[in-house]
Tab-separated table of C-alpha atoms in Angstrom:
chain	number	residue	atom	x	y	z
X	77	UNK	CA	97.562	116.561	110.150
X	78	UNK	CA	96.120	114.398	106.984
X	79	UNK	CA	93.270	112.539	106.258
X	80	UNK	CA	92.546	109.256	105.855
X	81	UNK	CA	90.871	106.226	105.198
X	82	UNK	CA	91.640	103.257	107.660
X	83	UNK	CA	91.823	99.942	106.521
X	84	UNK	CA	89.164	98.922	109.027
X	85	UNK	CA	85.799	100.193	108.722
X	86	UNK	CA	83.204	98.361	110.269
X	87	UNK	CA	79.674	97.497	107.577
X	88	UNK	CA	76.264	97.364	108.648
X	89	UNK	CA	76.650	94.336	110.736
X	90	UNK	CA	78.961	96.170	113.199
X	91	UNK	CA	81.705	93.543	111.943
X	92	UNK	CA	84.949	94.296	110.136
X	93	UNK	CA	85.014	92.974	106.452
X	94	UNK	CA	87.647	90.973	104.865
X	95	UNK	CA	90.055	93.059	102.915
X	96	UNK	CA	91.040	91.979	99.223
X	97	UNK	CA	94.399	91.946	99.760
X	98	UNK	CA	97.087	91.649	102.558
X	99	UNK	CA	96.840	95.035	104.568
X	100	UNK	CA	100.116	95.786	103.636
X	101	UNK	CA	99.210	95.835	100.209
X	102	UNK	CA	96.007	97.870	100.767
X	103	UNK	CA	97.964	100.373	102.728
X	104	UNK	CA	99.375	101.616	99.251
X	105	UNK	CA	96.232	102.984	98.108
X	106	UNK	CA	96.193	105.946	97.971
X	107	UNK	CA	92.841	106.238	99.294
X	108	UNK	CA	93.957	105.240	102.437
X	109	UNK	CA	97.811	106.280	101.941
X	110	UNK	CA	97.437	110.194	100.733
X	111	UNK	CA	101.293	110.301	100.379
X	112	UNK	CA	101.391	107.543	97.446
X	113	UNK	CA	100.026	109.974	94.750
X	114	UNK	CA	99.526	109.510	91.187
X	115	UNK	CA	102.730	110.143	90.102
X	116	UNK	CA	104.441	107.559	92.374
X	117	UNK	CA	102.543	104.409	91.407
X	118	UNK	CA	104.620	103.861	89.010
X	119	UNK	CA	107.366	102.818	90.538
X	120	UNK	CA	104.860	101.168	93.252
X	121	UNK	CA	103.095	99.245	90.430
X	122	UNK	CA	107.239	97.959	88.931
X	123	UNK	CA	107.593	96.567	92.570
X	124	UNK	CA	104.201	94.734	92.985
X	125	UNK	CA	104.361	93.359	89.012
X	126	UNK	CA	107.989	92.023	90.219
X	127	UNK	CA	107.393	90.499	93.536
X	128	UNK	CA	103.696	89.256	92.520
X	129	UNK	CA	105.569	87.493	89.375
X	130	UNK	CA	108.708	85.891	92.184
X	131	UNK	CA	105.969	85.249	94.677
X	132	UNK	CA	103.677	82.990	91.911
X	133	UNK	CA	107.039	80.724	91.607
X	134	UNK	CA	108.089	80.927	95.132
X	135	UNK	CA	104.730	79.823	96.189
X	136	UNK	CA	103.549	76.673	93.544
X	137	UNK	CA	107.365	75.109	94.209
X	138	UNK	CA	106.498	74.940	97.720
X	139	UNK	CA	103.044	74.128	96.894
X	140	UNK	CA	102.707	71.457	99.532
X	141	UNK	CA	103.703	73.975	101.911
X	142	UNK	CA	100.971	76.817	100.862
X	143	UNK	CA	98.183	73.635	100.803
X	144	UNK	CA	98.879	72.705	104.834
X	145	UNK	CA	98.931	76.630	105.263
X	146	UNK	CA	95.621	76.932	102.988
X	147	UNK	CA	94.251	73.909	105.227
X	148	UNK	CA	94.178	76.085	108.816
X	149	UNK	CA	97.974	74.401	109.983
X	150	UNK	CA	98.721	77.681	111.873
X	151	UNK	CA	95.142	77.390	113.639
X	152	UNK	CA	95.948	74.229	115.448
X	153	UNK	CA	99.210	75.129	117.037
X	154	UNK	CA	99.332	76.590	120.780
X	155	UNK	CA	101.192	79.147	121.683
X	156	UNK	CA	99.362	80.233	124.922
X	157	UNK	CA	101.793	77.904	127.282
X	158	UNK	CA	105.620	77.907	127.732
X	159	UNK	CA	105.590	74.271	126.899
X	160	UNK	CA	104.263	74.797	123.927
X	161	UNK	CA	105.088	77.881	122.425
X	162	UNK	CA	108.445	77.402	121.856
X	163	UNK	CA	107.898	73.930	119.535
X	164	UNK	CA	104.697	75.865	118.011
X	165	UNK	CA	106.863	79.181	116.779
X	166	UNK	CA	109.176	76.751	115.728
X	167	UNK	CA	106.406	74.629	113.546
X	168	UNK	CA	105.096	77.845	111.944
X	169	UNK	CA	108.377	79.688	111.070
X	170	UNK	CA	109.276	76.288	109.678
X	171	UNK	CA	105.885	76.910	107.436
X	172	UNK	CA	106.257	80.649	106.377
X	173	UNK	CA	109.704	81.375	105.771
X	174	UNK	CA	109.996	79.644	102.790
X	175	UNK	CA	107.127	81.075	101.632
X	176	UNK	CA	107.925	84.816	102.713
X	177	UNK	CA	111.105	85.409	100.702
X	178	UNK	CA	110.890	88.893	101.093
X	179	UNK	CA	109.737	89.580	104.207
X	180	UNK	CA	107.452	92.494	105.124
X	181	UNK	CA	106.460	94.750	101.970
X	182	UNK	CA	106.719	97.890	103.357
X	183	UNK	CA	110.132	97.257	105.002
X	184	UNK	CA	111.354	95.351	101.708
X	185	UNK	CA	109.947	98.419	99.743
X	186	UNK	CA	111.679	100.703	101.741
X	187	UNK	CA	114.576	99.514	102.157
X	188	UNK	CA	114.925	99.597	97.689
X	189	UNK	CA	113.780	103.076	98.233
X	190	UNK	CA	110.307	102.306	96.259
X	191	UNK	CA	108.965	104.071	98.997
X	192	UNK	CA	109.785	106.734	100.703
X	193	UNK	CA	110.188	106.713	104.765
X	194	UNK	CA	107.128	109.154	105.351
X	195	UNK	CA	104.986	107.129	102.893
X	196	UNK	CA	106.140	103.748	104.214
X	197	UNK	CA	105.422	105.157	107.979
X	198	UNK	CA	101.823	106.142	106.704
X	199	UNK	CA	101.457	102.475	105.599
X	200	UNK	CA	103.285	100.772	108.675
X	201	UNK	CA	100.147	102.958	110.599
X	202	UNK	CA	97.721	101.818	108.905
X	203	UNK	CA	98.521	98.421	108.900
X	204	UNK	CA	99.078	98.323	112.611
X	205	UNK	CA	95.903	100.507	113.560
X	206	UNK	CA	93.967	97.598	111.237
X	207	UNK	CA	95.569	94.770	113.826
X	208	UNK	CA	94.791	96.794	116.945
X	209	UNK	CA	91.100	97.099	115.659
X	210	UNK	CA	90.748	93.456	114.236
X	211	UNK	CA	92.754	92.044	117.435
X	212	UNK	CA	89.871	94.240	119.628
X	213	UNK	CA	87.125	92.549	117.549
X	214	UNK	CA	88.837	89.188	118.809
X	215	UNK	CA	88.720	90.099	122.118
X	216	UNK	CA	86.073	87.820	124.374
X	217	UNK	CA	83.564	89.323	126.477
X	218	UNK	CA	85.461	90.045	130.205
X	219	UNK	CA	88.787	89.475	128.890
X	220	UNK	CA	91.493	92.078	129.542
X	221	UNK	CA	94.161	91.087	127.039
X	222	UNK	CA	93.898	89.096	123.469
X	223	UNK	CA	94.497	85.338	124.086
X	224	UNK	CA	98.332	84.978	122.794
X	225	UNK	CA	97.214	82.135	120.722
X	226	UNK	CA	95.199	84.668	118.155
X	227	UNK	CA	98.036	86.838	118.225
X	228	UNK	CA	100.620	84.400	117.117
X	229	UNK	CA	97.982	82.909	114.939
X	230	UNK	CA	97.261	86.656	113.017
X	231	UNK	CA	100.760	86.965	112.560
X	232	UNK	CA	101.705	83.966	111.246
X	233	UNK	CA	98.910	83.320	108.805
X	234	UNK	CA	99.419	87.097	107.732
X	235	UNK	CA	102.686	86.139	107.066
X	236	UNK	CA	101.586	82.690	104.737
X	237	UNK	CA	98.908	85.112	103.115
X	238	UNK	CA	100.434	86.585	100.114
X	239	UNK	CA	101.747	82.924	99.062
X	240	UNK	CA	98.354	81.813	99.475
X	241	UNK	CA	97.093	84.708	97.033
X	242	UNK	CA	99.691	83.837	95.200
X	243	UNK	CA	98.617	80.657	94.409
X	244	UNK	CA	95.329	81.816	93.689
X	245	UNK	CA	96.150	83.567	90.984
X	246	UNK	CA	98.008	80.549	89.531
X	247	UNK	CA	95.068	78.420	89.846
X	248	UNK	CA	93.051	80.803	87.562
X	249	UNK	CA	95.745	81.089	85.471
X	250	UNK	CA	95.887	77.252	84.994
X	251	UNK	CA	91.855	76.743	84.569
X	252	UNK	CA	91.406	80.288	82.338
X	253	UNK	CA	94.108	78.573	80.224
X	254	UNK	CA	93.800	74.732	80.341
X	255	UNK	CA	93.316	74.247	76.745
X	256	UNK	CA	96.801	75.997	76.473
X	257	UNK	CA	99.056	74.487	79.432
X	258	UNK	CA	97.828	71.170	79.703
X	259	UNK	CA	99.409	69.576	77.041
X	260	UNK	CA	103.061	70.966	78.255
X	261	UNK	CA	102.013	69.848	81.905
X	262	UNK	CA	103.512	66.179	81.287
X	263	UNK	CA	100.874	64.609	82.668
X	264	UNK	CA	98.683	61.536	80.674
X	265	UNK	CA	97.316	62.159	77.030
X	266	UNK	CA	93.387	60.845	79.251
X	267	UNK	CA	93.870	63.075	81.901
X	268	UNK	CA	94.930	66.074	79.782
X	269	UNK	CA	91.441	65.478	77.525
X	270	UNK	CA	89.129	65.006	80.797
X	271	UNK	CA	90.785	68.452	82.735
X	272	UNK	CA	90.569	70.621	79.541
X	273	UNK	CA	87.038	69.745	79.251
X	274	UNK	CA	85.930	70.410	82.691
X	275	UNK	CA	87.938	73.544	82.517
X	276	UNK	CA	85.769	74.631	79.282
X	277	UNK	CA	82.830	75.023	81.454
X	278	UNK	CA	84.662	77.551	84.031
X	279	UNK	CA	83.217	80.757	84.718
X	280	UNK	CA	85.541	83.985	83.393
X	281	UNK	CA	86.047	85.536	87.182
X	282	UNK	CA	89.456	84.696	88.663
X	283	UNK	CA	88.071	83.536	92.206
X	284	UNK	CA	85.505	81.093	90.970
X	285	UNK	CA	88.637	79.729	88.746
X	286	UNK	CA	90.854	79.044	91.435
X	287	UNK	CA	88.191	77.346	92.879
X	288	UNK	CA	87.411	75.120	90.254
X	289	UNK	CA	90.853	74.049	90.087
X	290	UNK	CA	90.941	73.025	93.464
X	291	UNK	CA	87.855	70.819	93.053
X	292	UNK	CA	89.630	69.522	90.151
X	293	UNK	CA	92.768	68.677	91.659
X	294	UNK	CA	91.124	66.842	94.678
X	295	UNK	CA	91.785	64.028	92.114
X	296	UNK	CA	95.189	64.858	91.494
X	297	UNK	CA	98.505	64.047	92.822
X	298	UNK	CA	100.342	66.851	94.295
X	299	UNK	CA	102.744	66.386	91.898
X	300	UNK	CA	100.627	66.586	88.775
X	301	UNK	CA	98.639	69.851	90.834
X	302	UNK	CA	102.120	71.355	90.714
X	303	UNK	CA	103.277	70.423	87.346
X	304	UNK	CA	99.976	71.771	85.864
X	305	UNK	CA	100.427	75.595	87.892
X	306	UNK	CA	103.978	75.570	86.695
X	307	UNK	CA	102.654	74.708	83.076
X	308	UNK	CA	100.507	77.922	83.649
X	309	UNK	CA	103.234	79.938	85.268
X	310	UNK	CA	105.492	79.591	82.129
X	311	UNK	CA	102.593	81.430	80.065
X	312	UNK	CA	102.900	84.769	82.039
X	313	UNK	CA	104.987	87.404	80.477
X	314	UNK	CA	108.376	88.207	82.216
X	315	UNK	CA	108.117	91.812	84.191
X	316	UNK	CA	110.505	94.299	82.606
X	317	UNK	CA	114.299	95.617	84.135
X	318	UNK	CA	115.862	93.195	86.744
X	319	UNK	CA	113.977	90.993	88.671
X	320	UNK	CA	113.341	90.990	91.917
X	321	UNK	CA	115.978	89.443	94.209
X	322	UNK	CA	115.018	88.735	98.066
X	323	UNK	CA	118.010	90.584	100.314
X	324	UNK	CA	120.210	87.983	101.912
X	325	UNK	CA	119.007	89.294	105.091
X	326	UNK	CA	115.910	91.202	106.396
X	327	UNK	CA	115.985	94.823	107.457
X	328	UNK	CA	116.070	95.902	110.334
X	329	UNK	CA	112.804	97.800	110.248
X	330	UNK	CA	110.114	95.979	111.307
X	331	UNK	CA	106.623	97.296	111.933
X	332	UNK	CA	105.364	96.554	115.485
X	333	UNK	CA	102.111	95.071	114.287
X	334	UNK	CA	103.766	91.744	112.779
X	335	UNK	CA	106.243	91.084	115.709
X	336	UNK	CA	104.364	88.146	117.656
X	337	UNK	CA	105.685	89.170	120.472
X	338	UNK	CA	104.474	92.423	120.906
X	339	UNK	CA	102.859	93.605	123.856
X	340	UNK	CA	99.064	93.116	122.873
X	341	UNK	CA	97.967	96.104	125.138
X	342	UNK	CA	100.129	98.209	123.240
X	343	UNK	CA	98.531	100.938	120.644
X	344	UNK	CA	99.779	102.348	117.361
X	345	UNK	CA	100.402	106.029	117.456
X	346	UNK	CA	97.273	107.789	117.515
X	347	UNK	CA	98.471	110.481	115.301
X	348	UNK	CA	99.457	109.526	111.581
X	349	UNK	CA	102.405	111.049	109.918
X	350	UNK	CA	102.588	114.678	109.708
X	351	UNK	CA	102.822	116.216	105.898
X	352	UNK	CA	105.796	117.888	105.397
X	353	UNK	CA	105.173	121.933	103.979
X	354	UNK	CA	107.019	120.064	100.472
X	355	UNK	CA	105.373	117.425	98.624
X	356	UNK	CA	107.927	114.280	99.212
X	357	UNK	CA	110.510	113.691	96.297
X	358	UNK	CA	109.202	110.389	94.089
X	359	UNK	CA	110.797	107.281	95.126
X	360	UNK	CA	113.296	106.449	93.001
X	361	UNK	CA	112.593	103.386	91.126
X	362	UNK	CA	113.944	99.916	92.057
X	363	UNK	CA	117.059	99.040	90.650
């Protein structure tokens, strides 16, 4: 046996606090993933710098996709009936595929060997024991199962949420460097003076940049919005080796706890990965 940190731990309030990151992502730590050790992050940290930088692009060109996402879209759809599950899966696959590329990290990181199968199995646990407890917490008082809606609804706005960081980041980018991009933007000589100097007064932490951006672009066309986070985009430096390519088709593995139609009632193993008597061989980089 090993020990470990779950992803959900509840605070003082007795409620379960937002994580920082998709739980995929989080399940790399090695704090909660002992078999990701020092000397593998390496080749961890190569993967995440590559898909963060494809993500960033993948996610302002369909940046009228990410906004309806970003506005609660996957909230309003019902899946609970026949009648209307089969238009609503349709609606939100519609939504996140283009914005998913890759598919599920572990299984995408696996699959290029970044990780290995006993480390990715550590993080497809923890990942699924955080949507057991989450999808618990969700749970109404007398109910016996999770209303289908919140399950489809978890899945699919897990699935829209590293876009949605994604574009985050490029909004901070674009406000912590206004004075930079804007001009290169193509957008009007006026409207390039009045942004910059709004921008000027922007606090140095990424989240309240992001968020200044979107107050600022409540006045903007989607268009210009766009052409101002691509401005940004075409500051960041370019990862280094190959870049990463999304397979032509997903793998095979898939973890059980972002299949919306999995058996709600059903539990993760209640036993995490065993530690072999070796220490597992480092991943090999990606190629």
């Amino acid at each position: 046996k090993v020990d470990y940190k779950p992803l959900a731990e509840k605070g003082p309030d007795g409620t379960y606090p937002p994580l920082n990151d998709t739980p995929q992502r989080v399940s790399l730590a090695e704090v909660h993933n002992p078999f990701i050790k020092a000397e593998h992050r390496p080749a961890v940290d190569e993967y995440l710098a590559k898909r963060d930088h494809r993500m960033e692009t993948v996610a302002v060109d369909n940046l009228d996709v990410v906004e309806q996402l970003e506005g609660g879209v996957i909230d309003t759809l019902e899946f609970s009936t026949k009648e209307s599950q089969g238009q609503a899966f349709k609606i939100a696959r519609s939504l996140t595929d283009p914005v998913n590329p890759f598919g599920d990290l572990i299984s995408d990181m696996a699959r290029r060997q970044v990780l290995t199968d006993l480390q990715a199995a550590m993080a497809d646990k923890l990942v699924n024991e955080y949507r057991a407890a989450i999808r618990e917490a969700s749970r109404g008082e007398g109910e016996r199962r999770v209303n289908s809606n919140w399950m489809a609804r978890y899945t699919y706005n897990n699935k829209a949420l590293e876009a949605t960081l994604a574009v985050k980041r490029a909004r901070a980018l674009a406000v912590a460097k206004a004075a930079e991009v804007l001009p290169n933007a193509g957008l009007d000589s006026a409207l390039v003076s009045k942004l910059a100097d709004a921008c000027k007064k922007a606090p140095s932490d990424a989240k309240a940049q992001a968020e200044l951006f979107v107050t600022l672009g409540k006045d903007l066309t989607i268009e210009q919005r766009r052409a101002w986070l691509k401005a940004a985009l075409a500051t960041r430096p370019t990862p280094a080796g190959e870049p990463l390519i999304p397979f032509a088709k997903t793998s095979g593995r898939r973890p059980a706890g972002d299949d919306p139609n999995a058996d709600p009632s059903a539990e993760p193993s209640a036993e995490p990965p065993t530690e072999p008597a070796a220490e597992p061989a480092e991943p090999p980089k990606n190629q």
